[in-house]
Amino acid sequence: MGLTEYRKKRDFKKTKEPSGAKSKKAKTSRLFVIQKHAASHLHYDFRLEYDGVLKSWAVPKGPSLDPSVKRLAVEVEDHPYDYASFEGEIPQEEYGGGEVIVWDHGDWTPASGKTISEMLDHGHLEFTLDGEKLRGSWALVRTKRQTSSRATSKHQWLLFKRSDEFARPGGPEMTDERPESVLSGKLLAIDARHAPKRAASRKSTSKSTSKRKRVGKRLSKRVKKKDPLPAAIAPQLARLVNEAPVGSDWLHEIKFDGYRIIARIEAGKVRLFTRNGHDWTDKYKPIADALKKLKVKSAILGKEGLKSSEI
Ligand code: MN
């Protein structure tokens, strides 16, 4: 797990090989993500970025904001960093088959005093979360090694909230209040049956948008794609059907009749094109100006453009 084995074998007073401690100390915060996973048993996968991977625990009941409620968290294998943005369907016949949504994400910061490695070794992590749903001080404490008939035994931990202004003794629980994905607003199918309208209304607060961008930016920094923008891209077009699709995979919006616009952002410059390749940057200048404020170096975006006088 991580670099422990690597470090165990070396005395860094004697060898000049890197201990890996430097980059760790330079960072003040790391990514955390909680994925809600409707596998054979619904659970929340709690993951903390450490040493380039995501330390992971499966929390059957999910985190509680009540400090007196300690939730079982079963240690599972480290997951790759890129897993943090994974949302979708794992095929039923595969390991962990079922739907996954990103239930919360943000930064986690270990409590000062001990290194993360020490805290993990001692089985006692104290940290703060700065997510969209979960905030403040939390603790993860190892209890015992789960004995099972299987060859692989797993460590059991308890995840619980420390008392602070973000705690909610006696509830309500964030898991009930905010069942949706922080990335897409989607609900798992099992939740959508109970509260079909929640997802859309929660979808886009400005705060969650800015945080999503931050996390997205950080992810894209690590997964660098250096390919240039394609010269042209075919816009995704509406298709006429008799009935609107239903289910948690869909979000619905009113279709205004305007012009299909493709925005190209390159080296800080924004240009807007129609489907036929006409440059309409000047016609929709307010849109171009708004896109200039996006903190991205390059992107191709597609949307319907219209003036309010055209509605
Ligand atoms: Mn899982």
Coordinates of N, CA, C and O in Angstrom, one line a residue, residues 62-217:
G62 N -22.8 5.1 4.8 CA -22.4 6.4 4.5 C -22.1 7.3 5.7 O -22.3 6.9 6.8
P63 N -21.5 8.5 5.5 CA -21.1 9.3 6.6 C -22.3 9.9 7.3 O -23.3 10.2 6.7
S64 N -22.2 10.1 8.7 CA -23.2 10.7 9.5 C -22.7 12.0 10.0 O -21.5 12.1 10.4
L65 N -23.6 13.0 10.0 CA -23.1 14.3 10.6 C -23.3 14.4 12.1 O -23.0 15.4 12.7
D66 N -23.9 13.3 12.6 CA -24.1 13.2 14.1 C -22.8 12.6 14.7 O -22.5 11.5 14.5
P67 N -22.1 13.4 15.5 CA -20.8 13.0 16.1 C -21.0 11.7 17.0 O -20.0 11.0 17.2
S68 N -22.2 11.4 17.4 CA -22.3 10.2 18.3 C -22.5 9.0 17.4 O -22.6 7.9 17.9
V69 N -22.7 9.2 16.1 CA -22.9 8.0 15.2 C -21.6 7.6 14.5 O -21.1 8.4 13.8
K70 N -21.1 6.4 14.8 CA -19.9 6.0 14.2 C -20.2 4.9 13.1 O -20.9 4.0 13.4
R71 N -19.8 5.2 12.0 CA -20.1 4.3 10.8 C -19.0 3.4 10.5 O -17.8 3.8 10.3
L72 N -19.4 2.1 10.3 CA -18.4 1.1 9.9 C -17.8 1.5 8.5 O -18.5 1.9 7.6
A73 N -16.5 1.4 8.4 CA -15.8 1.7 7.2 C -14.8 0.6 6.9 O -13.8 0.4 7.7
V74 N -15.0 -0.2 5.9 CA -14.2 -1.4 5.6 C -13.1 -1.0 4.7 O -13.4 -0.5 3.6
E75 N -11.8 -1.1 5.1 CA -10.7 -0.8 4.2 C -10.7 -1.7 3.0 O -10.8 -2.9 3.1
V76 N -10.6 -1.0 1.8 CA -10.5 -1.8 0.6 C -9.2 -1.4 -0.2 O -8.5 -0.5 0.3
E77 N -9.0 -1.9 -1.3 CA -7.7 -1.7 -2.0 C -7.6 -0.2 -2.5 O -8.7 0.4 -2.8
D78 N -6.4 0.3 -2.6 CA -6.2 1.6 -3.1 C -6.7 1.7 -4.5 O -6.6 0.7 -5.3
H79 N -7.3 2.8 -4.8 CA -7.8 3.0 -6.2 C -6.9 4.1 -6.9 O -6.4 5.0 -6.2
P80 N -6.8 4.0 -8.2 CA -6.0 5.0 -8.9 C -6.6 6.4 -8.8 O -7.9 6.5 -8.6
Y81 N -5.8 7.4 -8.8 CA -6.2 8.8 -8.6 C -7.4 9.2 -9.6 O -8.4 9.8 -9.2
D82 N -7.3 8.7 -10.8 CA -8.2 9.1 -11.9 C -9.6 8.5 -11.6 O -10.6 9.0 -12.2
Y83 N -9.7 7.6 -10.6 CA -11.0 7.0 -10.3 C -11.9 8.0 -9.7 O -13.2 7.9 -9.7
A84 N -11.3 9.1 -9.2 CA -12.1 10.2 -8.4 C -13.2 10.8 -9.2 O -14.2 11.2 -8.7
S85 N -13.1 10.8 -10.6 CA -14.2 11.4 -11.3 C -15.1 10.4 -12.0 O -15.9 10.7 -12.8
F86 N -14.9 9.1 -11.6 CA -15.7 8.0 -12.3 C -17.1 8.1 -11.8 O -17.4 8.1 -10.6
E87 N -18.0 8.1 -12.8 CA -19.4 8.0 -12.5 C -20.0 7.2 -13.7 O -19.7 7.5 -14.8
G88 N -20.8 6.3 -13.4 CA -21.4 5.5 -14.5 C -21.8 4.1 -14.0 O -22.0 3.9 -12.8
E89 N -22.0 3.3 -15.0 CA -22.5 1.9 -14.7 C -21.4 0.9 -14.9 O -20.7 0.8 -15.9
I90 N -21.1 0.1 -13.8 CA -20.2 -1.0 -13.9 C -21.1 -2.2 -14.3 O -22.1 -2.4 -13.7
P91 N -20.7 -2.9 -15.4 CA -21.5 -4.0 -15.9 C -21.8 -5.0 -14.8 O -21.0 -5.3 -14.0
Q92 N -23.1 -5.5 -14.8 CA -23.5 -6.3 -13.7 C -22.6 -7.5 -13.5 O -22.5 -8.0 -12.4
E93 N -22.1 -8.1 -14.6 CA -21.3 -9.3 -14.4 C -19.9 -9.0 -13.9 O -19.1 -9.9 -13.6
E94 N -19.5 -7.7 -13.9 CA -18.2 -7.4 -13.4 C -18.1 -7.2 -11.9 O -19.1 -7.0 -11.3
Y95 N -16.8 -7.1 -11.4 CA -16.6 -6.8 -10.0 C -17.3 -5.5 -9.6 O -17.0 -4.4 -10.3
G96 N -18.1 -5.5 -8.6 CA -18.8 -4.2 -8.2 C -19.8 -3.7 -9.1 O -20.2 -2.5 -9.1
G97 N -20.4 -4.6 -9.9 CA -21.4 -4.2 -10.9 C -22.5 -3.4 -10.3 O -23.1 -3.7 -9.3
G98 N -22.9 -2.3 -11.0 CA -23.9 -1.4 -10.5 C -23.6 0.0 -10.8 O -22.5 0.3 -11.3
E99 N -24.5 0.9 -10.4 CA -24.3 2.3 -10.7 C -23.4 3.0 -9.7 O -23.4 2.7 -8.5
V100 N -22.6 4.0 -10.2 CA -21.7 4.8 -9.3 C -22.0 6.3 -9.6 O -22.0 6.7 -10.8
I101 N -22.2 7.0 -8.6 CA -22.2 8.5 -8.7 C -21.2 9.1 -7.8 O -20.8 8.5 -6.8
V102 N -20.7 10.3 -8.2 CA -19.8 11.0 -7.3 C -20.7 11.8 -6.3 O -21.2 12.9 -6.6
W103 N -20.8 11.3 -5.1 CA -21.7 11.9 -4.1 C -21.2 13.2 -3.5 O -21.9 14.1 -3.2
D104 N -19.9 13.2 -3.3 CA -19.3 14.4 -2.8 C -17.8 14.4 -3.1 O -17.2 13.3 -3.4
H105 N -17.2 15.6 -3.2 CA -15.8 15.7 -3.5 C -15.3 17.1 -3.0 O -16.1 18.0 -2.8
G106 N -14.0 17.2 -2.9 CA -13.4 18.4 -2.4 C -12.0 18.2 -1.9 O -11.3 17.3 -2.4
D107 N -11.5 19.0 -1.0 CA -10.2 18.8 -0.4 C -10.3 18.2 1.0 O -11.2 18.4 1.7
W108 N -9.2 17.4 1.3 CA -9.1 16.9 2.7 C -7.7 17.4 3.2 O -6.8 17.4 2.4
T109 N -7.7 17.7 4.4 CA -6.4 18.2 5.0 C -6.2 17.4 6.3 O -7.1 17.4 7.2
P110 N -5.1 16.7 6.4 CA -4.8 16.0 7.7 C -4.6 17.0 8.8 O -4.1 18.1 8.6
A111 N -5.0 16.6 10.0 CA -4.7 17.4 11.2 C -3.2 17.5 11.4 O -2.5 16.5 11.1
S112 N -2.8 18.6 11.8 CA -1.3 18.8 12.0 C -0.8 17.9 13.1 O -1.5 17.5 14.0
G113 N 0.5 17.7 13.1 CA 1.1 17.0 14.2 C 1.8 15.7 13.7 O 2.9 15.5 14.0
K114 N 1.0 14.9 13.0 CA 1.5 13.6 12.5 C 1.5 13.6 11.0 O 0.7 14.3 10.4
T115 N 2.3 12.8 10.4 CA 2.3 12.6 9.0 C 1.1 11.6 8.7 O 0.7 10.9 9.6
I116 N 0.7 11.7 7.5 CA -0.4 10.8 7.1 C 0.0 9.3 7.2 O -0.8 8.5 7.7
S117 N 1.2 9.1 6.9 CA 1.8 7.7 7.0 C 1.7 7.2 8.4 O 1.3 6.1 8.7
E118 N 2.1 8.1 9.4 CA 2.0 7.7 10.8 C 0.6 7.5 11.2 O 0.3 6.5 11.9
M119 N -0.3 8.4 10.7 CA -1.7 8.2 11.1 C -2.3 6.9 10.6 O -3.1 6.2 11.3
L120 N -1.9 6.6 9.3 CA -2.5 5.4 8.7 C -1.9 4.1 9.5 O -2.6 3.2 9.8
D121 N -0.6 4.2 9.8 CA 0.0 3.1 10.5 C -0.6 2.9 11.9 O -0.8 1.8 12.3
H122 N -0.9 4.0 12.5 CA -1.5 3.9 13.9 C -3.0 3.6 13.8 O -3.6 3.4 14.8
G123 N -3.6 3.7 12.6 CA -5.0 3.4 12.5 C -5.8 4.5 13.1 O -6.9 4.2 13.7
H124 N -5.3 5.7 13.0 CA -6.1 6.8 13.6 C -5.8 8.1 12.8 O -4.8 8.7 12.9
L125 N -6.8 8.4 11.9 CA -6.7 9.6 11.0 C -7.6 10.7 11.6 O -8.8 10.4 11.8
E126 N -7.1 11.9 11.8 CA -7.9 13.0 12.1 C -7.7 14.0 10.9 O -6.6 14.3 10.5
F127 N -8.8 14.6 10.4 CA -8.7 15.4 9.2 C -9.9 16.3 9.1 O -10.9 16.1 9.7
T128 N -9.7 17.3 8.2 CA -10.9 18.1 7.9 C -11.3 17.9 6.4 O -10.4 17.6 5.6
L129 N -12.5 18.0 6.1 CA -13.1 17.9 4.8 C -13.6 19.2 4.3 O -14.2 19.9 5.1
D130 N -13.3 19.6 3.1 CA -13.9 20.8 2.5 C -14.6 20.4 1.2 O -14.1 20.6 0.1
G131 N -15.7 19.8 1.4 CA -16.4 19.3 0.2 C -17.7 20.2 -0.1 O -17.8 21.2 0.5
E132 N -18.5 19.7 -0.9 CA -19.7 20.4 -1.2 C -20.8 20.0 -0.2 O -21.7 20.8 0.0
K133 N -20.7 18.8 0.3 CA -21.7 18.4 1.3 C -21.1 18.2 2.7 O -21.8 18.5 3.7
L134 N -19.9 17.7 2.7 CA -19.3 17.4 4.0 C -18.2 18.4 4.3 O -17.4 18.7 3.4
R135 N -18.3 19.0 5.5 CA -17.3 20.0 6.0 C -16.8 19.6 7.4 O -17.4 18.9 8.1
G136 N -15.7 20.3 7.7 CA -15.3 20.3 9.1 C -14.5 19.1 9.5 O -13.9 18.4 8.6
S137 N -14.4 18.8 10.8 CA -13.5 17.8 11.3 C -14.1 16.4 11.3 O -15.3 16.2 11.7
W138 N -13.3 15.4 10.9 CA -13.7 14.0 10.8 C -12.6 13.1 11.4 O -11.5 13.6 11.5
A139 N -13.0 11.9 11.7 CA -12.0 10.9 12.2 C -12.3 9.6 11.6 O -13.4 9.2 11.3
L140 N -11.2 8.8 11.3 CA -11.3 7.5 10.9 C -10.4 6.7 11.8 O -9.2 6.9 11.9
V141 N -11.0 5.7 12.5 CA -10.2 5.0 13.5 C -10.4 3.5 13.3 O -11.5 2.9 13.1
R142 N -9.2 2.8 13.2 CA -9.2 1.4 13.0 C -9.6 0.6 14.2 O -9.2 0.9 15.3
T143 N -10.5 -0.4 14.1 CA -10.9 -1.1 15.2 C -10.3 -2.5 15.3 O -9.5 -2.8 16.1
K144 N -10.5 -3.3 14.3 CA -10.0 -4.7 14.3 C -9.9 -5.2 12.9 O -10.5 -4.7 12.0
R145 N -9.2 -6.3 12.7 CA -9.1 -7.0 11.5 C -10.3 -7.9 11.4 O -10.6 -8.7 12.3
Q146 N -11.0 -7.7 10.3 CA -12.2 -8.6 10.1 C -11.8 -10.0 9.8 O -11.0 -10.3 8.9
T147 N -12.3 -10.9 10.6 CA -11.9 -12.3 10.3 C -13.0 -12.9 9.4 O -14.2 -12.8 9.8
S148 N -12.6 -13.5 8.4 CA -13.6 -14.1 7.5 C -13.1 -15.4 7.0 O -11.9 -15.7 7.1
S149 N -14.0 -16.1 6.4 CA -13.6 -17.4 5.8 C -12.7 -17.3 4.6 O -11.9 -18.2 4.3
R150 N -12.7 -16.1 4.1 CA -11.9 -15.8 2.9 C -10.5 -15.6 3.3 O -10.1 -15.2 4.4
A151 N -9.6 -15.9 2.3 CA -8.2 -15.8 2.6 C -7.8 -14.3 2.9 O -6.9 -14.0 3.7
T152 N -8.5 -13.4 2.2 CA -8.1 -12.0 2.4 C -9.0 -11.4 3.5 O -10.2 -11.5 3.5
S153 N -8.3 -10.9 4.5 CA -9.1 -10.3 5.6 C -9.0 -8.8 5.5 O -8.0 -8.3 5.0
K154 N -10.0 -8.1 5.9 CA -10.0 -6.6 5.7 C -10.0 -5.9 7.0 O -10.7 -6.4 8.0
H155 N -9.4 -4.8 7.1 CA -9.4 -4.0 8.3 C -10.7 -3.2 8.4 O -11.2 -2.7 7.4
Q156 N -11.2 -3.2 9.6 CA -12.4 -2.4 9.9 C -12.0 -1.1 10.5 O -11.2 -1.1 11.5
W157 N -12.7 -0.1 10.1 CA -12.5 1.2 10.7 C -13.8 1.8 11.1 O -14.9 1.3 10.7
L158 N -13.8 2.9 11.9 CA -15.0 3.7 12.1 C -14.8 5.1 11.6 O -13.8 5.7 11.8
L159 N -15.8 5.5 10.8 CA -15.8 6.9 10.3 C -16.8 7.7 11.1 O -18.0 7.3 11.2
F160 N -16.4 8.8 11.6 CA -17.3 9.7 12.3 C -17.0 11.1 12.3 O -15.8 11.5 12.1
K161 N -18.0 12.0 12.6 CA -17.9 13.4 12.6 C -17.4 13.9 14.0 O -17.8 13.4 15.0
R162 N -16.4 14.8 14.0 CA -16.0 15.4 15.2 C -16.9 16.6 15.4 O -17.5 17.2 14.4
S163 N -17.2 17.0 16.7 CA -18.1 18.1 17.0 C -17.5 19.4 16.5 O -16.3 19.7 16.8
D164 N -18.2 20.1 15.7 CA -17.9 21.5 15.3 C -19.1 22.1 14.7 O -20.2 21.6 14.8
E165 N -19.0 23.3 14.1 CA -20.2 24.0 13.6 C -20.8 23.3 12.4 O -22.0 23.6 12.1
F166 N -20.1 22.3 11.8 CA -20.8 21.5 10.7 C -21.4 20.3 11.2 O -22.1 19.6 10.4
A167 N -21.3 19.9 12.4 CA -21.9 18.7 13.0 C -23.4 19.0 13.1 O -23.9 20.1 13.3
R168 N -24.2 17.9 13.0 CA -25.6 18.0 13.2 C -26.1 16.9 14.2 O -26.6 15.8 13.7
P169 N -25.9 17.1 15.4 CA -26.3 16.1 16.4 C -27.8 15.8 16.2 O -28.6 16.8 16.2
G170 N -28.2 14.6 16.1 CA -29.6 14.2 16.0 C -30.2 14.4 14.6 O -31.4 14.3 14.4
G171 N -29.3 14.7 13.6 CA -29.8 14.8 12.2 C -30.2 16.2 11.8 O -30.1 17.1 12.6
P172 N -30.8 16.5 10.6 CA -31.0 15.5 9.6 C -29.6 15.1 8.9 O -28.7 15.8 9.0
E173 N -29.7 13.9 8.3 CA -28.5 13.4 7.6 C -28.3 13.9 6.2 O -29.3 14.0 5.4
M174 N -27.1 14.3 5.9 CA -26.8 14.7 4.5 C -27.1 13.7 3.5 O -27.5 14.0 2.4
T175 N -26.9 12.4 3.9 CA -27.1 11.3 2.9 C -28.6 11.3 2.5 O -28.9 10.9 1.4
D176 N -29.5 11.7 3.4 CA -30.9 11.8 3.1 C -31.3 13.1 2.3 O -32.0 13.1 1.4
E177 N -30.7 14.1 2.8 CA -31.0 15.5 2.3 C -30.5 15.7 0.9 O -31.1 16.3 0.1
R178 N -29.3 15.2 0.6 CA -28.6 15.4 -0.7 C -28.2 14.1 -1.3 O -27.0 13.7 -1.3
P179 N -29.1 13.3 -1.9 CA -28.7 12.0 -2.4 C -28.0 12.1 -3.8 O -27.4 11.1 -4.3
E180 N -28.0 13.3 -4.4 CA -27.5 13.4 -5.8 C -26.0 13.5 -6.0 O -25.3 13.8 -5.1
S181 N -25.6 13.3 -7.3 CA -24.2 13.5 -7.6 C -23.9 14.9 -7.6 O -24.6 15.8 -8.1
V182 N -22.6 15.2 -7.2 CA -22.2 16.6 -7.2 C -21.6 16.9 -8.6 O -21.3 18.1 -8.9
L183 N -21.4 15.9 -9.4 CA -20.8 16.2 -10.8 C -22.0 16.5 -11.8 O -21.9 17.4 -12.6
S184 N -23.0 15.6 -11.7 CA -24.0 15.7 -12.8 C -25.4 16.0 -12.2 O -26.3 16.3 -13.0
G185 N -25.6 15.9 -10.9 CA -26.9 16.1 -10.4 C -27.8 14.8 -10.5 O -28.9 14.8 -10.0
K186 N -27.2 13.8 -11.0 CA -27.9 12.5 -11.2 C -28.2 11.8 -9.8 O -27.4 12.0 -8.9
L187 N -29.3 11.1 -9.8 CA -29.6 10.2 -8.7 C -29.4 8.8 -9.1 O -29.5 8.5 -10.3
L188 N -29.0 7.9 -8.2 CA -29.1 6.5 -8.5 C -30.5 6.1 -8.7 O -31.4 6.8 -8.2
A189 N -30.7 5.1 -9.6 CA -32.1 4.7 -9.9 C -32.9 4.4 -8.6 O -34.1 4.8 -8.6
I190 N -32.3 3.8 -7.6 CA -33.0 3.5 -6.4 C -33.5 4.8 -5.7 O -34.5 4.8 -5.1
D191 N -32.7 5.9 -5.8 CA -33.1 7.1 -5.2 C -34.1 7.9 -6.1 O -35.0 8.6 -5.6
A192 N -34.0 7.8 -7.4 CA -34.8 8.5 -8.3 C -36.3 8.0 -8.2 O -37.2 8.8 -8.4
R193 N -36.5 6.8 -7.8 CA -37.8 6.3 -7.6 C -38.5 7.1 -6.5 O -39.7 7.3 -6.5
H194 N -37.8 7.5 -5.5 CA -38.4 8.2 -4.3 C -38.5 9.7 -4.5 O -39.4 10.3 -4.1
A195 N -37.5 10.3 -5.1 CA -37.4 11.7 -5.3 C -37.0 12.2 -6.6 O -35.9 12.6 -6.8
P196 N -37.9 12.0 -7.6 CA -37.5 12.2 -9.0 C -37.1 13.7 -9.3 O -36.3 13.9 -10.2
K197 N -37.6 14.6 -8.5 CA -37.3 16.0 -8.9 C -36.1 16.6 -8.3 O -35.6 17.7 -8.6
R198 N -35.6 16.0 -7.3 CA -34.5 16.5 -6.5 C -33.3 16.8 -7.3 O -32.6 17.9 -7.1
A199 N -32.9 15.9 -8.2 CA -31.6 16.0 -8.8 C -31.5 17.3 -9.6 O -30.5 18.0 -9.5
A200 N -32.5 17.6 -10.4 CA -32.4 18.8 -11.3 C -32.4 20.0 -10.5 O -31.6 20.9 -10.8
S201 N -33.1 20.1 -9.4 CA -33.2 21.4 -8.6 C -31.8 21.6 -7.9 O -31.5 22.7 -7.6
R202 N -31.1 20.5 -7.6 CA -29.9 20.6 -6.9 C -28.7 20.8 -7.8 O -27.6 21.0 -7.4
K203 N -29.0 20.7 -9.1 CA -27.9 20.5 -10.0 C -26.8 21.5 -10.0 O -25.6 21.3 -9.8
S204 N -27.2 22.8 -10.1 CA -26.1 23.8 -10.3 C -26.2 25.0 -9.4 O -26.7 26.0 -9.7
T205 N -25.7 24.9 -8.2 CA -25.5 26.1 -7.4 C -24.1 26.6 -7.9 O -23.3 25.9 -8.4
S206 N -24.0 27.9 -7.7 CA -22.7 28.5 -8.2 C -21.5 28.0 -7.4 O -20.5 27.8 -8.0
K207 N -21.7 27.7 -6.1 CA -20.6 27.1 -5.4 C -20.2 25.8 -5.9 O -19.0 25.6 -6.1
S208 N -21.2 24.9 -6.1 CA -20.8 23.6 -6.6 C -20.1 23.7 -8.0 O -19.2 22.9 -8.3
T209 N -20.6 24.7 -8.8 CA -20.0 24.8 -10.1 C -18.5 25.2 -10.0 O -17.7 24.6 -10.6
S210 N -18.2 26.1 -9.1 CA -16.9 26.6 -9.0 C -16.0 25.5 -8.4 O -14.9 25.3 -8.9
K211 N -16.5 24.7 -7.5 CA -15.7 23.6 -6.9 C -15.5 22.5 -8.0 O -14.4 22.0 -8.1
R212 N -16.6 22.3 -8.7 CA -16.5 21.3 -9.7 C -15.4 21.7 -10.7 O -14.6 20.8 -11.1
K213 N -15.3 22.9 -11.0 CA -14.3 23.4 -12.0 C -12.9 23.2 -11.4 O -12.0 22.8 -12.0
R214 N -12.8 23.5 -10.1 CA -11.5 23.4 -9.4 C -11.0 21.9 -9.4 O -9.9 21.6 -9.8
V215 N -11.9 21.0 -9.1 CA -11.5 19.6 -9.0 C -11.3 19.1 -10.4 O -10.3 18.4 -10.7
G216 N -12.1 19.6 -11.4 CA -12.0 19.2 -12.7 C -10.6 19.6 -13.3 O -10.0 18.9 -14.0
K217 N -10.3 20.9 -12.9 CA -9.0 21.4 -13.4 C -7.9 20.6 -12.9 O -6.9 20.3 -13.6

